[in-house]
Every structure is written in C-alpha cells, then in structure tokens.
Short mmCIF file of C-alpha atoms in Angstrom, two decimals:
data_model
loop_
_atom_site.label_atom_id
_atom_site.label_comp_id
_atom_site.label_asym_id
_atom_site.label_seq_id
_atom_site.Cartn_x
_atom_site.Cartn_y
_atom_site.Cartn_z
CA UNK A 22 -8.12 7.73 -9.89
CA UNK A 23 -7.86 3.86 -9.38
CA UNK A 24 -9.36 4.35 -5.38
CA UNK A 25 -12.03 1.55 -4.75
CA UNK A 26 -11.36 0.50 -8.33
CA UNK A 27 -11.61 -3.45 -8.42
CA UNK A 28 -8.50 -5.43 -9.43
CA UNK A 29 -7.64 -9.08 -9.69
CA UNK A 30 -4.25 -10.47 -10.33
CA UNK A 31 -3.68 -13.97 -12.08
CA UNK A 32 0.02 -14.96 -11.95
CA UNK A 33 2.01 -17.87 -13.73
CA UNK A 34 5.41 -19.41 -13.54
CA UNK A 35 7.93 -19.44 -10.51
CA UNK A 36 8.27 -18.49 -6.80
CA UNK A 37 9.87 -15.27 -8.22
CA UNK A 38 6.53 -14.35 -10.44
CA UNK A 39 4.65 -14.17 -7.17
CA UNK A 40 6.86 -11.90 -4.99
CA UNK A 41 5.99 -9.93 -8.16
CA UNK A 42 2.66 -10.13 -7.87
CA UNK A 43 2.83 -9.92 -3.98
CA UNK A 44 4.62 -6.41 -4.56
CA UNK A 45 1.99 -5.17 -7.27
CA UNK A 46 -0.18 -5.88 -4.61
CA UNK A 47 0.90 -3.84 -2.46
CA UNK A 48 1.62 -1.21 -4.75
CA UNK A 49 -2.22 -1.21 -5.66
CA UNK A 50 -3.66 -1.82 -2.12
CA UNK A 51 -1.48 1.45 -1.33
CA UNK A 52 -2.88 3.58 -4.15
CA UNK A 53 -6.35 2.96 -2.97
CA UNK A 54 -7.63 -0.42 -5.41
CA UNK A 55 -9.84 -2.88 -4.39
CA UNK A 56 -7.62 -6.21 -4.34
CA UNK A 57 -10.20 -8.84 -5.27
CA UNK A 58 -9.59 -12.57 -5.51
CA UNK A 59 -11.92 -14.25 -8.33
CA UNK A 60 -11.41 -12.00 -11.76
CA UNK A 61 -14.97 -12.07 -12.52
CA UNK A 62 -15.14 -9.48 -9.67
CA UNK A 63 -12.11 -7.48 -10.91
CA UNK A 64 -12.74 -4.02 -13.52
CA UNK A 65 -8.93 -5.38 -14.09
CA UNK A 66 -7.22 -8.31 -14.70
CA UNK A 67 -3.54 -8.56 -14.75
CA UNK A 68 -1.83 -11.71 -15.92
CA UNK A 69 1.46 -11.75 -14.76
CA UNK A 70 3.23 -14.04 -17.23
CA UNK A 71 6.25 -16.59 -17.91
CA UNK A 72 7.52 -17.05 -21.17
CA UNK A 73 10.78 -19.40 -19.73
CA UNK A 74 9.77 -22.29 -22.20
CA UNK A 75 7.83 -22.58 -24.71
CA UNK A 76 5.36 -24.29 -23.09
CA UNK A 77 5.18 -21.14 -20.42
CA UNK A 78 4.14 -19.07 -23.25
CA UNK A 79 0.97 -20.93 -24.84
CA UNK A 80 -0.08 -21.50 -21.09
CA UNK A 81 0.44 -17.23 -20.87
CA UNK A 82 -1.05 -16.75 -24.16
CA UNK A 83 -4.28 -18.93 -23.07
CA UNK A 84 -4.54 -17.25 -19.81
CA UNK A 85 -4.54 -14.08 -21.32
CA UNK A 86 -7.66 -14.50 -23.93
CA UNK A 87 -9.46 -16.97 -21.01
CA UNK A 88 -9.05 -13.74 -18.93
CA UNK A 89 -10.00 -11.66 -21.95
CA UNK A 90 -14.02 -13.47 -21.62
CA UNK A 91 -14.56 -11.37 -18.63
CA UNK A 92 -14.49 -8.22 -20.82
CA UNK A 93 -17.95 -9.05 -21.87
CA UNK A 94 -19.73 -8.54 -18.33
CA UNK A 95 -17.49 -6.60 -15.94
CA UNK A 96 -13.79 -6.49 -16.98
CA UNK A 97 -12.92 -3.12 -18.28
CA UNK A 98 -9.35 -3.42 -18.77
CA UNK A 99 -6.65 -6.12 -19.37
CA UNK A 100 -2.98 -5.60 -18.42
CA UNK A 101 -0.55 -8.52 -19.58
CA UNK A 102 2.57 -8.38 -17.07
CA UNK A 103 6.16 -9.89 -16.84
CA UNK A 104 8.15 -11.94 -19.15
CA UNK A 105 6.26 -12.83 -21.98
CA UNK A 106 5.50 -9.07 -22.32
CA UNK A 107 9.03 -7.59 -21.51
CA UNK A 108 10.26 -10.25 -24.40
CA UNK A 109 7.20 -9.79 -26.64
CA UNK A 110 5.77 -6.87 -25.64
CA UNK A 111 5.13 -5.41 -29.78
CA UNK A 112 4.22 -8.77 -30.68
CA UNK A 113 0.88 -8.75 -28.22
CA UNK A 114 -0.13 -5.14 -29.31
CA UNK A 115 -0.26 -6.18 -32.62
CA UNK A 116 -1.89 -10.05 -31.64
CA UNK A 117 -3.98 -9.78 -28.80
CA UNK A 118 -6.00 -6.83 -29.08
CA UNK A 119 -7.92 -7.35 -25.97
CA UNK A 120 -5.27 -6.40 -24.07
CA UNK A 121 -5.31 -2.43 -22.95
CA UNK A 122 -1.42 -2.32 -21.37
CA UNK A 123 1.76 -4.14 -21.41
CA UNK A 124 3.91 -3.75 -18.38
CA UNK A 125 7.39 -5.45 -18.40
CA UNK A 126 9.72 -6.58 -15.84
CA UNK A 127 11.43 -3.44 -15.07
CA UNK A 128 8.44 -1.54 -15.34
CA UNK A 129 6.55 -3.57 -12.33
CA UNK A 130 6.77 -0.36 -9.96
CA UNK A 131 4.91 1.94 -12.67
CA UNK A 132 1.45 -0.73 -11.98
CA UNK A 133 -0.20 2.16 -10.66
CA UNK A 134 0.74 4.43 -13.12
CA UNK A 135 -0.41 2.32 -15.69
CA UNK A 136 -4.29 1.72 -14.11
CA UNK A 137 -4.47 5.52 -13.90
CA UNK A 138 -3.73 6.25 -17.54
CA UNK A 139 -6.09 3.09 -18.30
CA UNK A 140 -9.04 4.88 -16.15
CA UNK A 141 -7.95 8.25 -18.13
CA UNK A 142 -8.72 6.52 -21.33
CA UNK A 143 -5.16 6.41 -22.82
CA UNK A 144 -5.75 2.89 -24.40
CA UNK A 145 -9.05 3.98 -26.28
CA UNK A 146 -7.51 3.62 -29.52
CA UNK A 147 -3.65 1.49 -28.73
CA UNK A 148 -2.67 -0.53 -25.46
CA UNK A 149 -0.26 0.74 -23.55
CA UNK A 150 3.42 -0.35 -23.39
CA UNK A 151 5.34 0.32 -20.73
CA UNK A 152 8.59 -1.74 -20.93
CA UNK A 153 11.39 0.11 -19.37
CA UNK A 154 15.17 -0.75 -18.43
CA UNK A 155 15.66 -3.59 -16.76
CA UNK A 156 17.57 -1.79 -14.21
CA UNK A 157 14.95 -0.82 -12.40
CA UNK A 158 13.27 -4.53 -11.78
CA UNK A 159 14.12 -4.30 -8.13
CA UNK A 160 12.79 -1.03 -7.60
CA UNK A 161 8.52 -2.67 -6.45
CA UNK A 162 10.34 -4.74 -4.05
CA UNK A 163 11.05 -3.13 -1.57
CA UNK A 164 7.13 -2.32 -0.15
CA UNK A 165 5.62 -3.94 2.73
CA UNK A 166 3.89 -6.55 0.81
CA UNK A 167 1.33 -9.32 2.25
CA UNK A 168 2.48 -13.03 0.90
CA UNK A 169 0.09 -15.42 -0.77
CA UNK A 170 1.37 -18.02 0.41
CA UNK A 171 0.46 -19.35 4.18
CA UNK A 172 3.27 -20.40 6.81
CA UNK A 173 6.17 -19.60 4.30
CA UNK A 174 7.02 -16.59 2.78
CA UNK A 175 9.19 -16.00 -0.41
CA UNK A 176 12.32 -13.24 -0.14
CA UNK A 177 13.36 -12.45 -3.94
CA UNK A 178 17.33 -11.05 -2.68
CA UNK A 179 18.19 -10.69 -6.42
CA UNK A 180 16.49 -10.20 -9.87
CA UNK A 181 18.38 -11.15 -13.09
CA UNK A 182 21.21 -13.40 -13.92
CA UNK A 183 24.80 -12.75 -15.47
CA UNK A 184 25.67 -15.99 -16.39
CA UNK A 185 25.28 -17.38 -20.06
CA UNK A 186 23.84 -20.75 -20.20
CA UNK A 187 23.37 -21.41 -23.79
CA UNK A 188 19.59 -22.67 -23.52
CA UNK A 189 18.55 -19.95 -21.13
CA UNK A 190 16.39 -16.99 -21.81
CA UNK A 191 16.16 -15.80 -18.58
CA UNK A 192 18.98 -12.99 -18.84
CA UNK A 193 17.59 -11.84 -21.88
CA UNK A 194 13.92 -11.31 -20.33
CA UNK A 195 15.29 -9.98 -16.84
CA UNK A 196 18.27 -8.67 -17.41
CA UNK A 197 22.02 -9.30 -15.37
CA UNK A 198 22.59 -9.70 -11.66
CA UNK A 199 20.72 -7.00 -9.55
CA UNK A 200 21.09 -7.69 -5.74
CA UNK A 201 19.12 -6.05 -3.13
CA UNK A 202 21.13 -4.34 -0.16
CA UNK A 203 21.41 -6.93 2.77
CA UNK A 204 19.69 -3.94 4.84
CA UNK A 205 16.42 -4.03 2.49
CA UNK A 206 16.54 -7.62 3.10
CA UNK A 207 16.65 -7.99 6.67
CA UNK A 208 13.67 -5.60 7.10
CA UNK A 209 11.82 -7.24 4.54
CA UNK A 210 12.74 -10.37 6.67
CA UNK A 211 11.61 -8.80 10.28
CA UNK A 212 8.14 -7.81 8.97
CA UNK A 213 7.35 -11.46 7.84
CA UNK A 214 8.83 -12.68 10.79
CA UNK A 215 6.31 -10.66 12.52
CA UNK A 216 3.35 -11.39 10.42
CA UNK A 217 3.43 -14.97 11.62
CA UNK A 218 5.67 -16.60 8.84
CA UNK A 219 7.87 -19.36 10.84
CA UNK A 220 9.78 -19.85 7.10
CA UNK A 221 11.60 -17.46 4.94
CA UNK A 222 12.74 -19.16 1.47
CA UNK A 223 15.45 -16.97 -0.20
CA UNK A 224 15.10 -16.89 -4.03
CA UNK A 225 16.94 -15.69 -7.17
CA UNK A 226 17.96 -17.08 -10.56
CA UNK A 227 21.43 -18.28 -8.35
CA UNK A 228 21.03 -17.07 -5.28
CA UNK A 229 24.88 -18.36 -4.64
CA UNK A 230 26.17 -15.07 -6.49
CA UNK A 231 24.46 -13.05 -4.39
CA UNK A 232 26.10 -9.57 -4.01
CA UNK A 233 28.13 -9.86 -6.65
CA UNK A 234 27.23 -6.86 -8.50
CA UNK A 235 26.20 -4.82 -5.15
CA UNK A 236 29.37 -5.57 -3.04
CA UNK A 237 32.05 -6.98 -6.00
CA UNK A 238 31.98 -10.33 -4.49
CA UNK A 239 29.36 -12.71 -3.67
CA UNK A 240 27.98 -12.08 0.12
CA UNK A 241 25.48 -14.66 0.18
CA UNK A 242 26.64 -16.16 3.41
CA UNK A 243 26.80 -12.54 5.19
CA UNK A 244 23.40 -11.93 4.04
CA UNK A 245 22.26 -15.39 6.46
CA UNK A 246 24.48 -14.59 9.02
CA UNK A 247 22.31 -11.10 9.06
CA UNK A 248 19.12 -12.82 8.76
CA UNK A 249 19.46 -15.60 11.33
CA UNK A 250 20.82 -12.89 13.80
CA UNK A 251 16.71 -11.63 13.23
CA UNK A 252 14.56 -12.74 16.92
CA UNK A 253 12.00 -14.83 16.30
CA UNK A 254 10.67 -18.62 15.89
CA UNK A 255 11.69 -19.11 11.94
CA UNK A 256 13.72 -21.08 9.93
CA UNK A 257 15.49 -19.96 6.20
CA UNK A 258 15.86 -21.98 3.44
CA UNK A 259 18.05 -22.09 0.01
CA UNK A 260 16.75 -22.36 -3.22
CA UNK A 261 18.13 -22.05 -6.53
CA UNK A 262 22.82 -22.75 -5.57
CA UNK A 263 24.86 -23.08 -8.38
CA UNK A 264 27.77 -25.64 -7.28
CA UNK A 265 30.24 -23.37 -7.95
CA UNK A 266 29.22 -21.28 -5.10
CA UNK A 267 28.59 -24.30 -2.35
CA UNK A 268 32.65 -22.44 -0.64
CA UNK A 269 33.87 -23.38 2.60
CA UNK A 270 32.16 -19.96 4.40
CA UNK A 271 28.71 -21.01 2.83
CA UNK A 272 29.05 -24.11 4.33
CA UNK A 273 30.55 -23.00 7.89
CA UNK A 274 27.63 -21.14 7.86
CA UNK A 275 25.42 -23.80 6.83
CA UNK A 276 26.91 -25.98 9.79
CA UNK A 277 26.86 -22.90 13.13
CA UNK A 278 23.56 -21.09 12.18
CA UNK A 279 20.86 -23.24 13.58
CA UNK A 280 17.90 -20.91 11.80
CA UNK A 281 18.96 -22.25 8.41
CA UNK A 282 17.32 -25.85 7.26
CA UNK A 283 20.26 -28.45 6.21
CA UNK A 284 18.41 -28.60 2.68
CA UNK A 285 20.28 -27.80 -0.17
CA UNK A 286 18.65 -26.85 -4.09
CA UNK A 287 21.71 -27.29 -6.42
CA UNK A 288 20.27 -27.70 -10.27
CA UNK A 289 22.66 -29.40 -12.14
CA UNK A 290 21.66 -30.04 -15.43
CA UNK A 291 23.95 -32.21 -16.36
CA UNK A 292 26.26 -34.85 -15.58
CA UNK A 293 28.08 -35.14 -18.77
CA UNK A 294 31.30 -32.98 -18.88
CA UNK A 295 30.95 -32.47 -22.90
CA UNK A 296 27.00 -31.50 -22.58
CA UNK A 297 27.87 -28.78 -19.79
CA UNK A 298 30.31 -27.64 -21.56
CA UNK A 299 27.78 -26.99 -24.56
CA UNK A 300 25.54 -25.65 -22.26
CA UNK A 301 28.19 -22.94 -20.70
CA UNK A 302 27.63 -24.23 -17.49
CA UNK A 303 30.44 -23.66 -14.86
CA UNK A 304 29.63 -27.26 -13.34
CA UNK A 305 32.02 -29.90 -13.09
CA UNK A 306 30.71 -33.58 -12.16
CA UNK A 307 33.74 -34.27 -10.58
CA UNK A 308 33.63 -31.17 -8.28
CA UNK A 309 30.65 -31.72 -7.19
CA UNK A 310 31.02 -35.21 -6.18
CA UNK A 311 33.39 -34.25 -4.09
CA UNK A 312 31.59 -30.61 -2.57
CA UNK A 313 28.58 -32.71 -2.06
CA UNK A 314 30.81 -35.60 -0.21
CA UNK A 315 32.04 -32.90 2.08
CA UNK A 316 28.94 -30.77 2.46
CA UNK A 317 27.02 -34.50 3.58
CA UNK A 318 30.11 -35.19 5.98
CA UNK A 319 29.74 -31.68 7.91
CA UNK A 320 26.10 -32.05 8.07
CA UNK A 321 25.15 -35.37 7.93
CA UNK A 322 21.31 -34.64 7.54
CA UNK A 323 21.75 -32.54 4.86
CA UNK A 324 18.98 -32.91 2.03
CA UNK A 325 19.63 -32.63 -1.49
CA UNK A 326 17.59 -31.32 -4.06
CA UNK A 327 18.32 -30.89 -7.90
CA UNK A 328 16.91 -30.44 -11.67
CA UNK A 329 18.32 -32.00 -14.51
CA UNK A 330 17.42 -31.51 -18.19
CA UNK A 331 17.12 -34.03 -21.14
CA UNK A 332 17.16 -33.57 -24.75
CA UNK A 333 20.09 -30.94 -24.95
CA UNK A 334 21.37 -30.64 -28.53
CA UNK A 335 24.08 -33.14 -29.15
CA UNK A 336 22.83 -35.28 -25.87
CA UNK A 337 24.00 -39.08 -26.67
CA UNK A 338 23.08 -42.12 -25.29
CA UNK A 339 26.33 -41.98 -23.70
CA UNK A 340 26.03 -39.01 -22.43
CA UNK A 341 22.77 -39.85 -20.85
CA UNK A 342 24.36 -42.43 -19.23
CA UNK A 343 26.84 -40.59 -17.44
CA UNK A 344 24.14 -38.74 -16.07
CA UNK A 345 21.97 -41.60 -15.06
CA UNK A 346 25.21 -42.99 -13.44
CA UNK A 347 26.15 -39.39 -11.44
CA UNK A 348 21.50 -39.42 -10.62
CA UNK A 349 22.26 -43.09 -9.25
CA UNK A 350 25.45 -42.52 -7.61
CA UNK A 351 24.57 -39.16 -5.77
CA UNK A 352 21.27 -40.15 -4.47
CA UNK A 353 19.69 -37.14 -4.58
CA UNK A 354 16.38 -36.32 -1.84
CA UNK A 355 14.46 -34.62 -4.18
CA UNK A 356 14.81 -34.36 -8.43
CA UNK A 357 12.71 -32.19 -10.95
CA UNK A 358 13.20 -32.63 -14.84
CA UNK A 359 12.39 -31.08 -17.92
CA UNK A 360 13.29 -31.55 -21.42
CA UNK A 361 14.90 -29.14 -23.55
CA UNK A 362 13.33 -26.47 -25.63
CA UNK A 363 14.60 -24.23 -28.12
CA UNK A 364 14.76 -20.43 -27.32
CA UNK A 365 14.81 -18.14 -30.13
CA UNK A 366 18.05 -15.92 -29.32
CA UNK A 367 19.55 -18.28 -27.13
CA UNK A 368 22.63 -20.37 -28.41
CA UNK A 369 21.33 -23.51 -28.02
CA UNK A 370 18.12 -22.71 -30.00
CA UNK A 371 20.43 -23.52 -33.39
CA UNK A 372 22.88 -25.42 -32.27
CA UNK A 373 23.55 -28.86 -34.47
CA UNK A 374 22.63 -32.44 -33.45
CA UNK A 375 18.80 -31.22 -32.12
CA UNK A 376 17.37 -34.17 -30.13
CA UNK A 377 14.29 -35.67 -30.79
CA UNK A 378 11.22 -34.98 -28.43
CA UNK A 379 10.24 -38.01 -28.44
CA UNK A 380 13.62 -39.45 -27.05
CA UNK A 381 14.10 -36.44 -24.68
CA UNK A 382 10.83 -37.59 -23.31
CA UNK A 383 11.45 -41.27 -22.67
CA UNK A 384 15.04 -40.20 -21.31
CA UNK A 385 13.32 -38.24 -18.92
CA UNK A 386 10.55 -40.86 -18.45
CA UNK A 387 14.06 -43.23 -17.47
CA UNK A 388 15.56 -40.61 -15.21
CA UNK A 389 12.04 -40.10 -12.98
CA UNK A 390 11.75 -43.85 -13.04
CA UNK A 391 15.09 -44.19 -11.14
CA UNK A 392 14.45 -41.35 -8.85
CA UNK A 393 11.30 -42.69 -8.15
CA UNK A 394 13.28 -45.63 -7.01
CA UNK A 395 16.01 -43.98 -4.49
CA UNK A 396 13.03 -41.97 -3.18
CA UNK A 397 10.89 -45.76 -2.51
CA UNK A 398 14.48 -46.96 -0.67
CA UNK A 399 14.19 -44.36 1.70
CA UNK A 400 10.53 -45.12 2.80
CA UNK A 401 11.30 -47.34 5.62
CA UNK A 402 13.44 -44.90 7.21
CA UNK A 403 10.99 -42.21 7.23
CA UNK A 404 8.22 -43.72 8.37
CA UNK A 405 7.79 -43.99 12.00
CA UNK A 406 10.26 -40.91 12.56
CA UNK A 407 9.78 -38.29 14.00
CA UNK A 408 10.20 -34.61 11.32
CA UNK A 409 9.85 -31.08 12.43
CA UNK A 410 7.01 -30.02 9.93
CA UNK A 411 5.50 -26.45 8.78
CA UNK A 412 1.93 -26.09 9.21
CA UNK A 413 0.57 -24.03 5.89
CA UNK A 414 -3.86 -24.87 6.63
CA UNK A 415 -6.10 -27.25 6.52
CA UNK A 416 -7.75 -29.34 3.97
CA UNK A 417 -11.32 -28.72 2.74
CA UNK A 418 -12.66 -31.40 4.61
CA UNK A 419 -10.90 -30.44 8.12
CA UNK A 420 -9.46 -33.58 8.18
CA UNK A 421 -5.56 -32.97 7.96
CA UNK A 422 -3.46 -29.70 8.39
CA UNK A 423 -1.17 -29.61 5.63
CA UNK A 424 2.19 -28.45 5.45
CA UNK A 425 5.67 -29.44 4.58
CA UNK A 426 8.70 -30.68 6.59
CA UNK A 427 12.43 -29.46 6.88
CA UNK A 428 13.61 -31.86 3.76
CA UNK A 429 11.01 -30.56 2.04
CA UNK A 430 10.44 -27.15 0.26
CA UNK A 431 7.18 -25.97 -0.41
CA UNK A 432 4.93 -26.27 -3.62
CA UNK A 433 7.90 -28.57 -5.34
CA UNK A 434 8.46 -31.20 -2.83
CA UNK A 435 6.01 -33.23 -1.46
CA UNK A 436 4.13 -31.78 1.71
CA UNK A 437 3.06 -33.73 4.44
CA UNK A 438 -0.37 -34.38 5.34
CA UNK A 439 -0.87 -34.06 9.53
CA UNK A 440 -3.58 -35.91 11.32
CA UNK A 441 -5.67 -33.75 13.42
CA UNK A 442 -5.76 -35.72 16.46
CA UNK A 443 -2.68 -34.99 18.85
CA UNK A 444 -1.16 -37.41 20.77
CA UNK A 445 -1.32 -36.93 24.35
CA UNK A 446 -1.14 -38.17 28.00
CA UNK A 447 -4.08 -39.30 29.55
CA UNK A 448 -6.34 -36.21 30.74
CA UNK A 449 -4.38 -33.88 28.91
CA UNK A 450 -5.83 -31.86 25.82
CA UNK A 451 -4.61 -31.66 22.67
CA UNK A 452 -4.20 -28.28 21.27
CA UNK A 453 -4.91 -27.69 17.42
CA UNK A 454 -1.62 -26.52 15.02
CA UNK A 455 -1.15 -23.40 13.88
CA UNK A 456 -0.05 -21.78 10.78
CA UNK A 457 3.14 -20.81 10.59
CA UNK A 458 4.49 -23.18 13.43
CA UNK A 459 6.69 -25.87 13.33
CA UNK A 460 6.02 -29.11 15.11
CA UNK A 461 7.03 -32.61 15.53
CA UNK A 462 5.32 -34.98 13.92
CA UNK A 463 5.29 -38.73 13.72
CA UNK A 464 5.30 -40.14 9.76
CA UNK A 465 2.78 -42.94 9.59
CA UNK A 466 2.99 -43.34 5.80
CA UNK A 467 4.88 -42.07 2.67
CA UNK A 468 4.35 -42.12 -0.87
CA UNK A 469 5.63 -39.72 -3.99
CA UNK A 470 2.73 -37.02 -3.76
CA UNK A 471 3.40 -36.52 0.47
CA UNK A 472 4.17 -37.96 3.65
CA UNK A 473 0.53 -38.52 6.28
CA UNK A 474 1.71 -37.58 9.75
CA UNK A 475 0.54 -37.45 13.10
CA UNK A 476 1.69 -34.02 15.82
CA UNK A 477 3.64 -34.27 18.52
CA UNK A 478 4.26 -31.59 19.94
CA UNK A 479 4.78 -27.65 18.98
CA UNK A 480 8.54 -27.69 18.45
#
C-alpha cells in the first residue's frame, strides 16, 4: 500500500516533462501518497529525466546520484523516470545501483504500480524496469491533474513525433505522433479554466500536425476553434509550429478567435537550404519569408518567436551566413539557440564534415549578439506602452508581482516585473493583482532578462 506514503518528484527538461510530472501527481495523490515538496521529506524520489542532448543526460545522471544522498537518512526508494530511462533504461540497472525502478515514457500511467511493488519489496535484490510500448504514453494524461506552474497552465495535445530530423532523438525516445481526442482536450481545458488559470499554452513536439494520426489530417485549428468556444477569462497560446503547417485556416483562425495571443513559436533551425536539407527538415527559407510576410500583414501585432541551431555537420561559413542574413532580415521577437550535438542512432550523429565546438560556440555567440541587437531596437517602442500582462506571484521581497505579457511566453521569454503600487484617481484605492489575471500595465523599463511595469487596470 503506498497510502500516506511520502513522495517527492524532481523533474528536468521541457514544458512537456512537467505535464508528466503534473499527471504522476495526480496519479499518486489519487492512490493515497503523500505529495511532498523538498525530497529530504520524501520515502521516494522520482527524477523525471531528459536525455534530448547530451548535456540533458549528465545533468539527469547528476540529479539522480545527488538524489541518491537522501538514501542515507530517509529515502527508501529511488525511481528514475522518462527519457533517459525509456532510452537507457538496461544501461542504469547495470550503472546506477541506487536506483530501485525504471519507469519509461509509455509506462508513466503504471507510477503507482511501480511504488506498490517497491513497498512489496520486489527491488530487494534488482530494480525494477518497467518500459513498455510507447503507445500507451498518452494514456496518464488524461487525470485531473493540479499544474505547477501559477497563472499558466501547460496542455500536452500530443506525445511523440513522426517526422525524421536527422539530429533528433526525440522519436526514438517517445515514439511517433499520438494525438489526444479534441474532447479530452477541451475538458482538460474547462477544469483549468476553472481552477483560476487565465492562460492555457498548447504543447507537443509540432503541435502544427496535430490530429494527424487521430483524424488523418492535421486538426490543429479545429482543436482552437473548440477551445476558444470554452466560457471564461483566458487566453491560448502556440508553442512548438513547424512552418509547414502555418495554412491559410490556421491563420483565419489566428486572425477571428480573439482568445488566442497573436504570438507565434516557429523553430527553424536553419536558414541555409543545403543544411535543412541535411537535417530532413521540411523548411524552406523562401517559404517562410513569404508565410511570415503574410501572417505579419493579417495580424500586424503578431510576435515571433524561433530556435536556431549552430554547428550542424557540414555547416560553412557560408552557410552561416545565410542564416545570419534570414536572423537579420526576419527580425524575429524572441530567439533561443543551441549548438549541435551528436546523438548516437540519429543520422546526423556520423554524418561527415563534424563541426568544431569551439566554432559552433562562437557562431552561436555571433547569432545571440545580433539578436541581442534587434531586441535593444525595439526598446523605445516598448517602453511607455501600455501590454496586457499575466500575473504568475510575487517576488520574495513583496516588492513586484511577476508575470509575463502577451509577446511573451512563460519560463523562455522574458517576464515582466509589475510594480505594486496601482495607479489611480485621487481618493480611489488601488486593488492588489491577482494570479491568473491579466491586466494592463504601463512598461517603465526594458532590458534582456524582463520588462519592470507598472498596473493599470484589471483588463
């Protein structure tokens, strides 16, 4: 029996890692476990792991044998979760013996399972593994689970990926395209919307090709219509479009339903026709140029995020160029970068022409020096406007609320930083902000880490 039995969960890696921690959660909370927050307190830990890059995995591995200290006072098992154990799942029974149970990504929904066979004593002399199909990696999802986060909520609508991007390990670790029915998602959507959450970001590897294996064609802009329909003070936003599914209905869409935020996540890459080709991308620079031109013209405060990667094998100084020239030309709002890393079973891990680290780095040192510089252009525009901003707390020393605006997505954007003095008339009294509320603010200053604001009023 795991009832009253105390369990702490550490999680690592993306947006998508924590709904599947959120959902574990749940999972537990409903079986009768003590949900604790600090893993000191916890007779389990659970590290729910990446293993995307390679740099993923040491920070996993760590995690796991820093977690792995508490087994000398009060920690009586360990269970390592998620990628790094669906892809290496024999590799830490045989390495980490302080772990008592593997659980891969398919095999989420079986967490409870797994403590009770733990508090049997099954792992007295091996650790459990329990890494089943990947089919079933959608099946914890749909419980009532209570987010982590505060204002914003994360919907996952689809687990896996069925495209073939040579560098990626993702499909290998989660398996292809598994969409959850638009009904699931909508009452997923209704509870949050109840609990207080005034934003619902949508999530997947591409959330573009959503419905693609449920419905034989991709239904992501059905699924908004559907959502948006949903009473209530709340906004949606997109994360994670591939370009090649930015089609005239998303964008109609985009443009008539006033719940979903004119912000736009649309990871490139690349710029350079003959790298995204090596990569198996279905990009095109030139398509895009001119998706993005129209998408801008139909909603002309559309913001634009993207992620670009340096160092691909066979990447050129030409070919750096042309991306530096598409970065500069397109302007983008908001840019992340990484450099690439070799994935053992993924095409790109052997590929000739490697690049050297060391001028992967300083082309990605070049590319956040430029975007650094279209971000300090738009400064004077932004401050002493007026943006409709989430409120997600307060800071330790009650000074500012925190929370992020609508060009803005949380936890890889910068936030903004709200005074907590209202403006108001004479003799009238300023009411505090809540969480979960959007309101207008007033941007006093700006800088790369967040914007400092002052309220309004409650939009």
């Amino acid at each position: 029996m795991i009832t009253d039995l105390p369990v702490a969960i550490v999680t690592l890696g993306c947006a998508k890692n924590l709904v599947d921690s959120e959902a574990m959660v749940a999972l537990l909370r409903a079986a009768g476990a003590d949900l604790v927050s600090e893993p000191e307190d916890a007779e389990v830990i659970i590290v729910n792991t990446c293993a995307f890059i390679e740099a993923a995995k040491r920070e996993a591995i760590e995690t796991i044998l820093d977690m792995a200290d508490f087994k000398a006072d009060k920690c009586r098992f360990l269970v390592a979760a998620g990628c790094l154990s669906q892809r290496y799942a024999r590799e830490i029974a045989a390495e980490l013996p302080e772990v008592d149970a593997i659980v891969g990504t398919g095999s989420y929904y079986q967490i409870t399972d797994v403590l009770e066979r733990l508090s049997a004593g099954e792992a007295a002399e091996e650790p459990l593994i329990v890494v089943g199909s990947r089919e079933n990696a959608i099946r914890h999802l749909d419980v009532a689970r209570q987010p982590d986060t505060s204002g914003y909520a994360y919907i996952k609508i689809a687990e896996g990926c069925s495209s073939a991007c040579a560098y990626c390990a993702i499909p290998g670790i989660r398996g292809r395209l598994r969409s959850r029915p638009i009904e699931a998602l909508v009452s997923e959507a209704r509870r949050l919307i109840a609990g207080g959450y005034g934003e619902l970001v949508l999530i997947a590897q591409e959330t573009t090709d959503y419905g693609r294996d449920l419905y034989g064609r991709p239904r992501l802009p059905d699924l908004l219509r559907a959502l948006a329909a949903l009473p209530g003070d709340f906004a949606l936003r997109l994360m994670y479009c591939c370009s090649d599914g930015l089609t005239d209905e998303l964008l109609e869409v985009m443009t008539t339903e006033t719940k979903i935020l004119p912000y736009l996540d649309v990871p490139i890459q690349h710029a350079s026709p003959r790298i995204l080709k090596a990569m198996r991308r279905r990009d095109n620079p030139q398509r895009l140029r001119e998706v993005l031109a129209e998408w801008r013209a139909r909603i002309p405060n559309l913001t634009l995020r993207t992620t670009v990667m340096l160092g691909f094998p066979g990447e050129t100084e030409t070919d750096f160029a042309e991306l530096m020239d598409f970065i500069a030309e397109l302007r983008f709002d908001h840019l992340g970068t990484f450099t690439f890393c070799p994935e053992e079973g993924t095409p790109a891990a052997t590929m000739p022409d490697q690049v050297d680290p060391e001028v992967a780095a300083e082309r990605e040192r070049r590319v956040i020096e430029l975007q650094q510089d279209i971000v300090r252009s738009r400064w004077p525009e932004i401050i002493g406007s007026e943006r409709r901003v989430l409120i997600e707390g307060i800071d330790e020393e009650g000074l500012f609320y925190l929370g992020h605006s609508e060009e803005q997505a949380p936890e890889v954007d910068p936030g903004v930083a709200v005074l907590c003095e209202q403006e108001t008339e004479p003799g009238e009294q300023a009411t505090e902000p809540k969480v979960g509320k959007w309101y207008n603010v007033r941007i006093i200053a700006a800088d790369f880490a967040e914007w400092t604001g002052v309220t309004i009023a409650e939009q």
